[in-house]
Structures are given as C-alpha cells and as structure tokens.
C-alpha cells in the first residue's frame, strides 16, 4: 500500500523528474517547435543532424556570469574555469565555457556588477539574476534575447515537463507572451521561518524547545546567563540578531513577527490583504510594536549581542563557528548554512523548531509568489541560444534523473551543480512529500534519481554511516521526521494550518515601487534597529508608518490595488 502511495505521488510531482519521459534524453531526440500563439520571436527549426544533446561539430564558446558564494566547494583543484561541469559540457556537447566575471552574492558585489552591466549593455551569454526590474529593463533595452524559440525546438520532453508543472514560474519568466528566461522551479512554502536551536545547549541547561514566545525569551535568558557551553566564561548570547534585522537570512526578527500575525519577508516586506479585503504592507502592522518592544527588552537585558548592528552574514558565520550564539530565527536551509560550520567544527547539531506562538494571535508567514525567483537570461549577443537549452538537457539527464548515484555525487553534491552555467533549479524542499512518504514506509522502493539520493542522505545520517557527510547533515536537517521533524515537515505543517500568506505583488510592479523600494526598505530596517537599541521609543513606530506611507508607500498600495484587485 505504501509503495502504491509513493508511486502515485511521484506521478503527480512530474517536476521532480520521475517521469516516464525522463528516459527520452537520448542524443537523437528532436522536439517539434511550438505551433502555439503568435509572438514577436521567430521560431527555431532543428537541422536534420542536430538534436537536444547533439554535440557541435566545431567547438563553440559560451560566456557566463558566476555568482560566487562562500558555500561553493572546489574539489581536486577545480576552479570556476575548470571543473566537473566545464569538462562534461566540453566532452558531451563540444562547448567551451568562459567566465565573463565572478562576484560574491553574499555582499553587494554581484548586484553592483549587474547594475554596471545594465548601464553598459555588455552582457555575457548567460546571466543568472532574480531582480525583475533588471529583467524587464534588460529586455526593453534589447540586452537579452528570448529563450522560448530555442526551448521549444531543443528542450527534451523531460525538460519541457517543467513548463507544465511549474507554469507560474515560467509565467514569471515571460514578457508579452514570449519566454525570455529559464526560471527556477518554485513552490515557495519553504520560504517560511523556523527557530534554530543548538542541541548541546538545550541538553547542558536541561531545557526544552520553546512553544510560546514567553518560553523563547526565557530560554534566551538561560542561554545568556547560565553558561550553556560550560566553559565558565560569560561569553554567550541567547538570541542572535543581525544588523539587517529583516533580511531573508538567518538571525532575523521575521520569525518573531510571524508569531504576532505579521507576514513579513525581507526588508521589502509582503503586501497582503487583511480579512476585510484591505491591501496593506507587513512591516507597518501595529503588531510590530509588540515585536520591537520584546526585542528592545531582550537587547537591554543582554540576551542579544550589543554589537549586533555591525553583524553581517560573514560575522554571523564566525559566531556560529565559535559557538557564541544558541538560538536564531532563520530559513529552512540552516543545516546547509550556517550551522554546518558548528557541526563540522564541533559535531554540534543545530536543528529547526516551529516558531513559538504568541498568545491570542494566529501566525502569518509571508512567502513570495511562485512567479518570482532566479532567472537564467541569454545575452542578446549570444550566437547559439540553443546551446543553453542543450546544457539544461544535459543537466537534467545527469544531475536529476540519472539512476547512477555517482552522477549525483559528482555533478550535484557538494555544491557542484553551481558550476553549471544554466541548470534546473529544483529546490531540495520540493522533494519533501515523496521523501517523507518513503521514510514513513521505511523503504526507498519506488524512488529514483535525486529523490533517492536525498532519502539515502537522511537514512545514512541517522544510522551514522554518513555522519561526516555535510550533504547528509544538510538534507537531514530539512527532511527528517524525528520528533518535530526537519524544516520541511514544519513548513508543510504551516501550509496545512493555513498560516502562509503569499505576496500580492508578482512580477508587475508599480513605477513608484521601482523608484522607492530600496529607500522604503532601508527605512524599515533603520527604524526597527533604532527602536531595538533604544535610539527611538517604541511609540516612534507610529511616526515611521506615517513616513513610510508618505515616502511612496501609500502610492504603492494604491497602484497595487489596481494591478492586483481583490478576487
């Protein structure tokens, strides 16, 4: 019975690539161009001796922009120029990859590169970026070209299946009916926040994970005052907070705000409709006064590092590695980053818990529309746009649907997938339902490809055979079903409870928002920090709301109300 259930789920989740059509990735397959609606882009025909995975007779070069990241792993001397993917793509497709530039995505470096590129019009062949304003401006300026015609002509059936199963994601990559980019596959339930707590500090202090906000505050006190690391030194902080307090990352106040019914998400927030249909903005909700009052009190009592305003991602990583913080709100991927650092350094497990609830409130958790997310764009100067589709086909065949576990380990694990200039971004989280079913059944029967590898990671971490594997720790933290479960069980429970709130604003955005969003976001963070550290009283929040509305917030709300009318 369990096996049948797993099989049914796999059939439904075609986007997980467990399709009969996945076996159709042979080099000789061709796909007919779409005969659907009229577009401004011309269709592409496939030569008789060409196909979705046919190598070029003469080598061609594809240039790409590298999103550098501190999580990237370089194995056996590999570099962004020479790695498992550059060698495979050369071997299978006769395509030489050339790095146009690399820039760090954990700072403003990559964003600055994007701005320079937009100003100059000098685009590499492949660019990955999520900013929809950038996307629209690049298309209007003629700096990128449609991928749709090449996708219709060259994509394998397995790759085309994503367009069906993630229709909203593809809609978000479409301008005036033409596909101008290849999108990440999105179902954003997993953008929800969890409370991450060190196992050893709970054990050392004889405490339990908090279920209420009051219990969370008390645990922060204990972690600060009662020497949870047992070294006899007053060097710990119970609650972590970063200088960008609303960032979409760890050490944010967002999870606490969610408990009070504020569906915040990043500094640009969430636009949502209240029960009476009124359109509003998350960070101007009156409940934020209570949230900020709590954090101000925790700061005054020393539960939060007094220098938190200077903390960014890199300094927070140091705090995790050095074992000076015990608890933080953060996204679902904590065991991948940053808590992999403390696990690698000291074998300490930090695991997720549901956000503690506030009495009298129903949690609301903000998530982005599935029409938003990263895009792979093709520069207007790219002479072989079909080459990017061929690379996607190769990625699907090797990194997703291959039954050879060595392929997964070689081309996906240890962040190796990031070396592919264009790949099918299926968040680990979207495999959760089938993996949970298999874990409950106690068998991997019916699983294959990527889902099977994730299952093996969880089982291997729990039985100890993969205890030293950081991929296993990362996957286990998301997918396990022990006790309260990993972050995916928690986030799926949020969704089942009806707590998630999707941002009303999709890809179409008011001009006033495009002009003022960064200013309004900075206003949110500056005000919240000022109140927390005592530079402004909690009552100043009311002035902030007035200022936010007058600085373009109200105009944005009015414009969004017309763009996305209540249903």
PDB file of C-alpha atoms in Angstrom, residues 255-502:
ATOM      1  CA  UNK A 255      10.005  34.574  12.702  1.00  0.00           C
ATOM      2  CA  UNK A 256       9.051  36.539  15.815  1.00  0.00           C
ATOM      3  CA  UNK A 257       6.947  38.940  13.731  1.00  0.00           C
ATOM      4  CA  UNK A 258       5.218  35.951  12.097  1.00  0.00           C
ATOM      5  CA  UNK A 259       4.121  34.743  15.539  1.00  0.00           C
ATOM      6  CA  UNK A 260       2.230  38.016  16.001  1.00  0.00           C
ATOM      7  CA  UNK A 261       0.417  37.683  12.678  1.00  0.00           C
ATOM      8  CA  UNK A 262       2.814  39.850  10.651  1.00  0.00           C
ATOM      9  CA  UNK A 263       3.696  38.023   7.397  1.00  0.00           C
ATOM     10  CA  UNK A 264       6.993  39.805   6.832  1.00  0.00           C
ATOM     11  CA  UNK A 265       9.501  38.702   4.232  1.00  0.00           C
ATOM     12  CA  UNK A 266      12.799  40.538   3.700  1.00  0.00           C
ATOM     13  CA  UNK A 267      13.150  44.324   4.009  1.00  0.00           C
ATOM     14  CA  UNK A 268      10.790  44.853   1.083  1.00  0.00           C
ATOM     15  CA  UNK A 269       8.136  43.020   3.048  1.00  0.00           C
ATOM     16  CA  UNK A 270       4.916  41.395   1.948  1.00  0.00           C
ATOM     17  CA  UNK A 271       1.860  43.087   0.510  1.00  0.00           C
ATOM     18  CA  UNK A 272      -1.256  41.231   1.568  1.00  0.00           C
ATOM     19  CA  UNK A 273      -4.979  41.635   2.086  1.00  0.00           C
ATOM     20  CA  UNK A 274      -6.422  41.670   5.558  1.00  0.00           C
ATOM     21  CA  UNK A 275      -9.571  39.772   6.415  1.00  0.00           C
ATOM     22  CA  UNK A 276     -11.703  42.770   5.360  1.00  0.00           C
ATOM     23  CA  UNK A 277     -10.025  42.862   1.927  1.00  0.00           C
ATOM     24  CA  UNK A 278      -7.901  45.953   2.584  1.00  0.00           C
ATOM     25  CA  UNK A 279      -4.475  45.801   0.940  1.00  0.00           C
ATOM     26  CA  UNK A 280      -1.645  46.533   3.356  1.00  0.00           C
ATOM     27  CA  UNK A 281       2.087  46.078   3.973  1.00  0.00           C
ATOM     28  CA  UNK A 282       3.510  43.684   6.532  1.00  0.00           C
ATOM     29  CA  UNK A 283       6.051  45.910   8.266  1.00  0.00           C
ATOM     30  CA  UNK A 284       3.567  48.704   9.047  1.00  0.00           C
ATOM     31  CA  UNK A 285       1.229  46.465  11.046  1.00  0.00           C
ATOM     32  CA  UNK A 286       0.565  47.719  14.606  1.00  0.00           C
ATOM     33  CA  UNK A 287       1.546  44.304  15.996  1.00  0.00           C
ATOM     34  CA  UNK A 288       5.146  45.211  15.152  1.00  0.00           C
ATOM     35  CA  UNK A 289       5.144  47.448  18.223  1.00  0.00           C
ATOM     36  CA  UNK A 290       4.908  44.393  20.438  1.00  0.00           C
ATOM     37  CA  UNK A 291       7.603  42.591  18.442  1.00  0.00           C
ATOM     38  CA  UNK A 292      10.005  45.539  18.692  1.00  0.00           C
ATOM     39  CA  UNK A 293       9.213  46.014  22.372  1.00  0.00           C
ATOM     40  CA  UNK A 294      10.183  42.393  23.066  1.00  0.00           C
ATOM     41  CA  UNK A 295      13.449  42.703  21.156  1.00  0.00           C
ATOM     42  CA  UNK A 296      14.247  46.017  22.847  1.00  0.00           C
ATOM     43  CA  UNK A 297      13.805  44.371  26.240  1.00  0.00           C
ATOM     44  CA  UNK A 298      15.969  41.376  25.231  1.00  0.00           C
ATOM     45  CA  UNK A 299      18.648  43.763  23.984  1.00  0.00           C
ATOM     46  CA  UNK A 300      18.609  45.789  27.207  1.00  0.00           C
ATOM     47  CA  UNK A 301      18.969  42.597  29.263  1.00  0.00           C
ATOM     48  CA  UNK A 302      21.970  41.445  27.247  1.00  0.00           C
ATOM     49  CA  UNK A 303      20.363  38.444  25.559  1.00  0.00           C
ATOM     50  CA  UNK A 304      21.386  39.926  22.178  1.00  0.00           C
ATOM     51  CA  UNK A 305      24.957  40.854  21.297  1.00  0.00           C
ATOM     52  CA  UNK A 306      25.248  44.622  21.943  1.00  0.00           C
ATOM     53  CA  UNK A 307      27.270  44.922  18.727  1.00  0.00           C
ATOM     54  CA  UNK A 308      24.682  43.161  16.561  1.00  0.00           C
ATOM     55  CA  UNK A 309      24.199  46.262  14.390  1.00  0.00           C
ATOM     56  CA  UNK A 310      27.647  45.624  12.893  1.00  0.00           C
ATOM     57  CA  UNK A 311      26.980  41.931  12.239  1.00  0.00           C
ATOM     58  CA  UNK A 312      26.550  40.769   8.678  1.00  0.00           C
ATOM     59  CA  UNK A 313      26.470  37.291   7.129  1.00  0.00           C
ATOM     60  CA  UNK A 314      30.212  36.691   7.498  1.00  0.00           C
ATOM     61  CA  UNK A 315      30.406  37.790  11.140  1.00  0.00           C
ATOM     62  CA  UNK A 316      27.349  35.731  11.980  1.00  0.00           C
ATOM     63  CA  UNK A 317      29.106  32.725  10.444  1.00  0.00           C
ATOM     64  CA  UNK A 318      32.001  33.344  12.839  1.00  0.00           C
ATOM     65  CA  UNK A 319      29.593  33.497  15.795  1.00  0.00           C
ATOM     66  CA  UNK A 320      28.102  30.147  14.774  1.00  0.00           C
ATOM     67  CA  UNK A 321      31.514  28.549  14.298  1.00  0.00           C
ATOM     68  CA  UNK A 322      32.831  29.921  17.603  1.00  0.00           C
ATOM     69  CA  UNK A 323      29.744  28.750  19.490  1.00  0.00           C
ATOM     70  CA  UNK A 324      28.702  32.091  20.965  1.00  0.00           C
ATOM     71  CA  UNK A 325      25.010  32.053  19.958  1.00  0.00           C
ATOM     72  CA  UNK A 326      22.431  29.442  20.852  1.00  0.00           C
ATOM     73  CA  UNK A 327      19.245  30.340  19.040  1.00  0.00           C
ATOM     74  CA  UNK A 328      18.091  32.246  15.960  1.00  0.00           C
ATOM     75  CA  UNK A 329      15.169  32.538  13.591  1.00  0.00           C
ATOM     76  CA  UNK A 330      16.093  31.576  10.060  1.00  0.00           C
ATOM     77  CA  UNK A 331      15.062  29.890   6.790  1.00  0.00           C
ATOM     78  CA  UNK A 332      14.721  26.176   6.191  1.00  0.00           C
ATOM     79  CA  UNK A 333      18.272  25.574   4.987  1.00  0.00           C
ATOM     80  CA  UNK A 334      20.109  26.142   8.269  1.00  0.00           C
ATOM     81  CA  UNK A 335      21.885  22.772   8.325  1.00  0.00           C
ATOM     82  CA  UNK A 336      23.312  23.587   4.894  1.00  0.00           C
ATOM     83  CA  UNK A 337      24.438  27.019   6.034  1.00  0.00           C
ATOM     84  CA  UNK A 338      25.442  28.361   8.556  1.00  0.00           C
ATOM     85  CA  UNK A 339      25.026  25.542  11.088  1.00  0.00           C
ATOM     86  CA  UNK A 340      27.169  23.241   9.001  1.00  0.00           C
ATOM     87  CA  UNK A 341      30.094  25.263  10.396  1.00  0.00           C
ATOM     88  CA  UNK A 342      29.445  24.350  14.035  1.00  0.00           C
ATOM     89  CA  UNK A 343      28.696  20.764  13.020  1.00  0.00           C
ATOM     90  CA  UNK A 344      31.979  20.472  11.147  1.00  0.00           C
ATOM     91  CA  UNK A 345      33.932  22.217  13.920  1.00  0.00           C
ATOM     92  CA  UNK A 346      32.477  20.511  16.997  1.00  0.00           C
ATOM     93  CA  UNK A 347      29.919  17.941  15.859  1.00  0.00           C
ATOM     94  CA  UNK A 348      27.142  20.125  17.276  1.00  0.00           C
ATOM     95  CA  UNK A 349      23.687  19.613  15.818  1.00  0.00           C
ATOM     96  CA  UNK A 350      21.533  22.703  15.451  1.00  0.00           C
ATOM     97  CA  UNK A 351      18.004  21.817  14.451  1.00  0.00           C
ATOM     98  CA  UNK A 352      14.810  23.645  13.493  1.00  0.00           C
ATOM     99  CA  UNK A 353      11.641  24.006  15.540  1.00  0.00           C
ATOM    100  CA  UNK A 354       8.274  25.567  14.727  1.00  0.00           C
ATOM    101  CA  UNK A 355       8.144  29.265  15.555  1.00  0.00           C
ATOM    102  CA  UNK A 356       6.945  29.710  19.146  1.00  0.00           C
ATOM    103  CA  UNK A 357       3.421  31.120  19.145  1.00  0.00           C
ATOM    104  CA  UNK A 358       2.143  34.322  20.746  1.00  0.00           C
ATOM    105  CA  UNK A 359      -0.968  34.009  22.860  1.00  0.00           C
ATOM    106  CA  UNK A 360      -4.022  35.481  21.180  1.00  0.00           C
ATOM    107  CA  UNK A 361      -2.507  35.559  17.681  1.00  0.00           C
ATOM    108  CA  UNK A 362      -2.633  33.289  14.641  1.00  0.00           C
ATOM    109  CA  UNK A 363       0.771  33.100  12.951  1.00  0.00           C
ATOM    110  CA  UNK A 364       1.061  34.500   9.441  1.00  0.00           C
ATOM    111  CA  UNK A 365       4.103  33.598   7.396  1.00  0.00           C
ATOM    112  CA  UNK A 366       4.944  35.632   4.302  1.00  0.00           C
ATOM    113  CA  UNK A 367       6.150  33.932   1.135  1.00  0.00           C
ATOM    114  CA  UNK A 368       6.841  35.186  -2.364  1.00  0.00           C
ATOM    115  CA  UNK A 369       4.727  34.415  -5.409  1.00  0.00           C
ATOM    116  CA  UNK A 370       5.872  31.390  -7.395  1.00  0.00           C
ATOM    117  CA  UNK A 371       6.197  33.748 -10.367  1.00  0.00           C
ATOM    118  CA  UNK A 372       9.271  35.276  -8.783  1.00  0.00           C
ATOM    119  CA  UNK A 373      12.717  33.765  -8.281  1.00  0.00           C
ATOM    120  CA  UNK A 374      16.018  33.354 -10.115  1.00  0.00           C
ATOM    121  CA  UNK A 375      16.159  33.537 -13.898  1.00  0.00           C
ATOM    122  CA  UNK A 376      18.740  32.378 -16.414  1.00  0.00           C
ATOM    123  CA  UNK A 377      18.818  35.015 -19.143  1.00  0.00           C
ATOM    124  CA  UNK A 378      20.573  34.830 -22.523  1.00  0.00           C
ATOM    125  CA  UNK A 379      22.523  37.858 -23.706  1.00  0.00           C
ATOM    126  CA  UNK A 380      21.465  39.398 -26.999  1.00  0.00           C
ATOM    127  CA  UNK A 381      24.920  38.777 -28.417  1.00  0.00           C
ATOM    128  CA  UNK A 382      24.815  35.025 -27.844  1.00  0.00           C
ATOM    129  CA  UNK A 383      25.140  33.381 -31.266  1.00  0.00           C
ATOM    130  CA  UNK A 384      23.969  29.967 -30.063  1.00  0.00           C
ATOM    131  CA  UNK A 385      20.986  30.357 -27.699  1.00  0.00           C
ATOM    132  CA  UNK A 386      20.126  26.708 -28.322  1.00  0.00           C
ATOM    133  CA  UNK A 387      23.410  25.798 -26.603  1.00  0.00           C
ATOM    134  CA  UNK A 388      21.991  26.932 -23.276  1.00  0.00           C
ATOM    135  CA  UNK A 389      18.989  24.641 -23.786  1.00  0.00           C
ATOM    136  CA  UNK A 390      21.328  21.758 -24.616  1.00  0.00           C
ATOM    137  CA  UNK A 391      23.181  22.419 -21.362  1.00  0.00           C
ATOM    138  CA  UNK A 392      19.866  22.303 -19.493  1.00  0.00           C
ATOM    139  CA  UNK A 393      19.073  18.984 -21.170  1.00  0.00           C
ATOM    140  CA  UNK A 394      22.441  17.572 -20.134  1.00  0.00           C
ATOM    141  CA  UNK A 395      21.955  18.820 -16.576  1.00  0.00           C
ATOM    142  CA  UNK A 396      18.569  17.128 -16.307  1.00  0.00           C
ATOM    143  CA  UNK A 397      19.915  13.875 -17.676  1.00  0.00           C
ATOM    144  CA  UNK A 398      22.970  13.729 -15.407  1.00  0.00           C
ATOM    145  CA  UNK A 399      22.184  15.616 -12.190  1.00  0.00           C
ATOM    146  CA  UNK A 400      18.468  14.908 -11.788  1.00  0.00           C
ATOM    147  CA  UNK A 401      17.169  11.779 -13.457  1.00  0.00           C
ATOM    148  CA  UNK A 402      20.259   9.582 -13.676  1.00  0.00           C
ATOM    149  CA  UNK A 403      19.963   6.274 -11.828  1.00  0.00           C
ATOM    150  CA  UNK A 404      23.732   6.196 -11.353  1.00  0.00           C
ATOM    151  CA  UNK A 405      24.423   7.537  -7.826  1.00  0.00           C
ATOM    152  CA  UNK A 406      27.915   8.520  -8.934  1.00  0.00           C
ATOM    153  CA  UNK A 407      26.410  11.097 -11.283  1.00  0.00           C
ATOM    154  CA  UNK A 408      24.523  12.746  -8.450  1.00  0.00           C
ATOM    155  CA  UNK A 409      27.591  12.778  -6.210  1.00  0.00           C
ATOM    156  CA  UNK A 410      29.820  14.117  -8.959  1.00  0.00           C
ATOM    157  CA  UNK A 411      27.622  16.724 -10.584  1.00  0.00           C
ATOM    158  CA  UNK A 412      25.192  17.874  -7.861  1.00  0.00           C
ATOM    159  CA  UNK A 413      26.526  17.144  -4.373  1.00  0.00           C
ATOM    160  CA  UNK A 414      28.967  19.424  -2.555  1.00  0.00           C
ATOM    161  CA  UNK A 415      27.592  22.458  -4.398  1.00  0.00           C
ATOM    162  CA  UNK A 416      28.987  21.164  -7.711  1.00  0.00           C
ATOM    163  CA  UNK A 417      25.757  21.998  -9.541  1.00  0.00           C
ATOM    164  CA  UNK A 418      26.676  25.685  -9.182  1.00  0.00           C
ATOM    165  CA  UNK A 419      29.456  25.195 -11.730  1.00  0.00           C
ATOM    166  CA  UNK A 420      26.878  24.612 -14.471  1.00  0.00           C
ATOM    167  CA  UNK A 421      26.216  27.960 -16.209  1.00  0.00           C
ATOM    168  CA  UNK A 422      22.493  27.182 -16.579  1.00  0.00           C
ATOM    169  CA  UNK A 423      20.780  24.485 -14.551  1.00  0.00           C
ATOM    170  CA  UNK A 424      17.348  23.312 -13.481  1.00  0.00           C
ATOM    171  CA  UNK A 425      16.895  24.829 -10.067  1.00  0.00           C
ATOM    172  CA  UNK A 426      14.614  22.469  -8.198  1.00  0.00           C
ATOM    173  CA  UNK A 427      14.874  23.374  -4.537  1.00  0.00           C
ATOM    174  CA  UNK A 428      15.625  20.386  -2.340  1.00  0.00           C
ATOM    175  CA  UNK A 429      12.472  21.268  -0.455  1.00  0.00           C
ATOM    176  CA  UNK A 430      10.155  20.297  -3.311  1.00  0.00           C
ATOM    177  CA  UNK A 431      11.163  16.651  -2.953  1.00  0.00           C
ATOM    178  CA  UNK A 432       9.901  16.587   0.648  1.00  0.00           C
ATOM    179  CA  UNK A 433       6.498  14.908   0.120  1.00  0.00           C
ATOM    180  CA  UNK A 434       7.891  11.834  -1.654  1.00  0.00           C
ATOM    181  CA  UNK A 435      10.845  11.553   0.713  1.00  0.00           C
ATOM    182  CA  UNK A 436       8.559  11.764   3.745  1.00  0.00           C
ATOM    183  CA  UNK A 437       6.353   9.020   2.331  1.00  0.00           C
ATOM    184  CA  UNK A 438       9.383   6.806   1.766  1.00  0.00           C
ATOM    185  CA  UNK A 439      10.752   7.477   5.265  1.00  0.00           C
ATOM    186  CA  UNK A 440       7.389   6.626   6.793  1.00  0.00           C
ATOM    187  CA  UNK A 441       7.290   3.428   4.754  1.00  0.00           C
ATOM    188  CA  UNK A 442      10.874   2.604   5.721  1.00  0.00           C
ATOM    189  CA  UNK A 443      11.838   1.816   2.148  1.00  0.00           C
ATOM    190  CA  UNK A 444      13.274   3.606  -0.866  1.00  0.00           C
ATOM    191  CA  UNK A 445      11.357   1.333  -3.220  1.00  0.00           C
ATOM    192  CA  UNK A 446       9.725   3.453  -5.891  1.00  0.00           C
ATOM    193  CA  UNK A 447      12.287   6.258  -5.634  1.00  0.00           C
ATOM    194  CA  UNK A 448      14.992   7.026  -8.175  1.00  0.00           C
ATOM    195  CA  UNK A 449      17.332   9.820  -9.212  1.00  0.00           C
ATOM    196  CA  UNK A 450      17.570  12.858  -6.973  1.00  0.00           C
ATOM    197  CA  UNK A 451      14.770  11.818  -4.594  1.00  0.00           C
ATOM    198  CA  UNK A 452      16.566   8.536  -3.910  1.00  0.00           C
ATOM    199  CA  UNK A 453      19.818  10.335  -3.130  1.00  0.00           C
ATOM    200  CA  UNK A 454      18.084  12.646  -0.657  1.00  0.00           C
ATOM    201  CA  UNK A 455      16.423   9.672   1.011  1.00  0.00           C
ATOM    202  CA  UNK A 456      19.801   7.937   1.329  1.00  0.00           C
ATOM    203  CA  UNK A 457      21.299  11.056   2.885  1.00  0.00           C
ATOM    204  CA  UNK A 458      18.648  11.140   5.613  1.00  0.00           C
ATOM    205  CA  UNK A 459      18.884   7.429   6.368  1.00  0.00           C
ATOM    206  CA  UNK A 460      22.681   7.483   6.241  1.00  0.00           C
ATOM    207  CA  UNK A 461      22.926  10.428   8.618  1.00  0.00           C
ATOM    208  CA  UNK A 462      20.555   8.809  11.107  1.00  0.00           C
ATOM    209  CA  UNK A 463      22.284   5.406  11.091  1.00  0.00           C
ATOM    210  CA  UNK A 464      25.703   7.053  11.320  1.00  0.00           C
ATOM    211  CA  UNK A 465      27.117   5.800   8.026  1.00  0.00           C
ATOM    212  CA  UNK A 466      27.057   9.351   6.609  1.00  0.00           C
ATOM    213  CA  UNK A 467      27.595  11.229   9.859  1.00  0.00           C
ATOM    214  CA  UNK A 468      30.638  13.019   8.430  1.00  0.00           C
ATOM    215  CA  UNK A 469      28.944  13.980   5.176  1.00  0.00           C
ATOM    216  CA  UNK A 470      27.872  17.637   5.136  1.00  0.00           C
ATOM    217  CA  UNK A 471      25.384  16.926   2.342  1.00  0.00           C
ATOM    218  CA  UNK A 472      23.751  14.322   4.560  1.00  0.00           C
ATOM    219  CA  UNK A 473      23.612  16.744   7.506  1.00  0.00           C
ATOM    220  CA  UNK A 474      22.124  19.449   5.302  1.00  0.00           C
ATOM    221  CA  UNK A 475      19.478  17.155   3.854  1.00  0.00           C
ATOM    222  CA  UNK A 476      18.679  15.540   7.193  1.00  0.00           C
ATOM    223  CA  UNK A 477      18.027  18.942   8.792  1.00  0.00           C
ATOM    224  CA  UNK A 478      15.366  19.581   6.182  1.00  0.00           C
ATOM    225  CA  UNK A 479      13.846  16.160   5.579  1.00  0.00           C
ATOM    226  CA  UNK A 480      13.961  14.114   8.786  1.00  0.00           C
ATOM    227  CA  UNK A 481      10.774  13.007  10.552  1.00  0.00           C
ATOM    228  CA  UNK A 482      12.136  12.512  14.071  1.00  0.00           C
ATOM    229  CA  UNK A 483      10.320  14.351  16.877  1.00  0.00           C
ATOM    230  CA  UNK A 484       9.019  17.634  15.421  1.00  0.00           C
ATOM    231  CA  UNK A 485      10.699  16.768  12.119  1.00  0.00           C
ATOM    232  CA  UNK A 486      13.029  18.724   9.898  1.00  0.00           C
ATOM    233  CA  UNK A 487      12.298  22.138   8.467  1.00  0.00           C
ATOM    234  CA  UNK A 488      10.258  20.685   5.610  1.00  0.00           C
ATOM    235  CA  UNK A 489       7.791  18.898   7.850  1.00  0.00           C
ATOM    236  CA  UNK A 490       7.491  22.093   9.885  1.00  0.00           C
ATOM    237  CA  UNK A 491       6.962  24.275   6.824  1.00  0.00           C
ATOM    238  CA  UNK A 492       4.465  21.867   5.289  1.00  0.00           C
ATOM    239  CA  UNK A 493       2.589  21.918   8.607  1.00  0.00           C
ATOM    240  CA  UNK A 494       2.489  25.726   8.419  1.00  0.00           C
ATOM    241  CA  UNK A 495       0.985  25.413   4.956  1.00  0.00           C
ATOM    242  CA  UNK A 496      -1.556  22.805   6.106  1.00  0.00           C
ATOM    243  CA  UNK A 497      -2.518  25.092   9.001  1.00  0.00           C
ATOM    244  CA  UNK A 498      -3.260  27.903   6.574  1.00  0.00           C
ATOM    245  CA  UNK A 499      -0.556  30.152   8.026  1.00  0.00           C
ATOM    246  CA  UNK A 500       1.254  31.044   4.802  1.00  0.00           C
ATOM    247  CA  UNK A 501       0.431  34.346   3.110  1.00  0.00           C
ATOM    248  CA  UNK A 502       1.556  34.891  -0.487  1.00  0.00           C
TER     249      UNK A 502
END
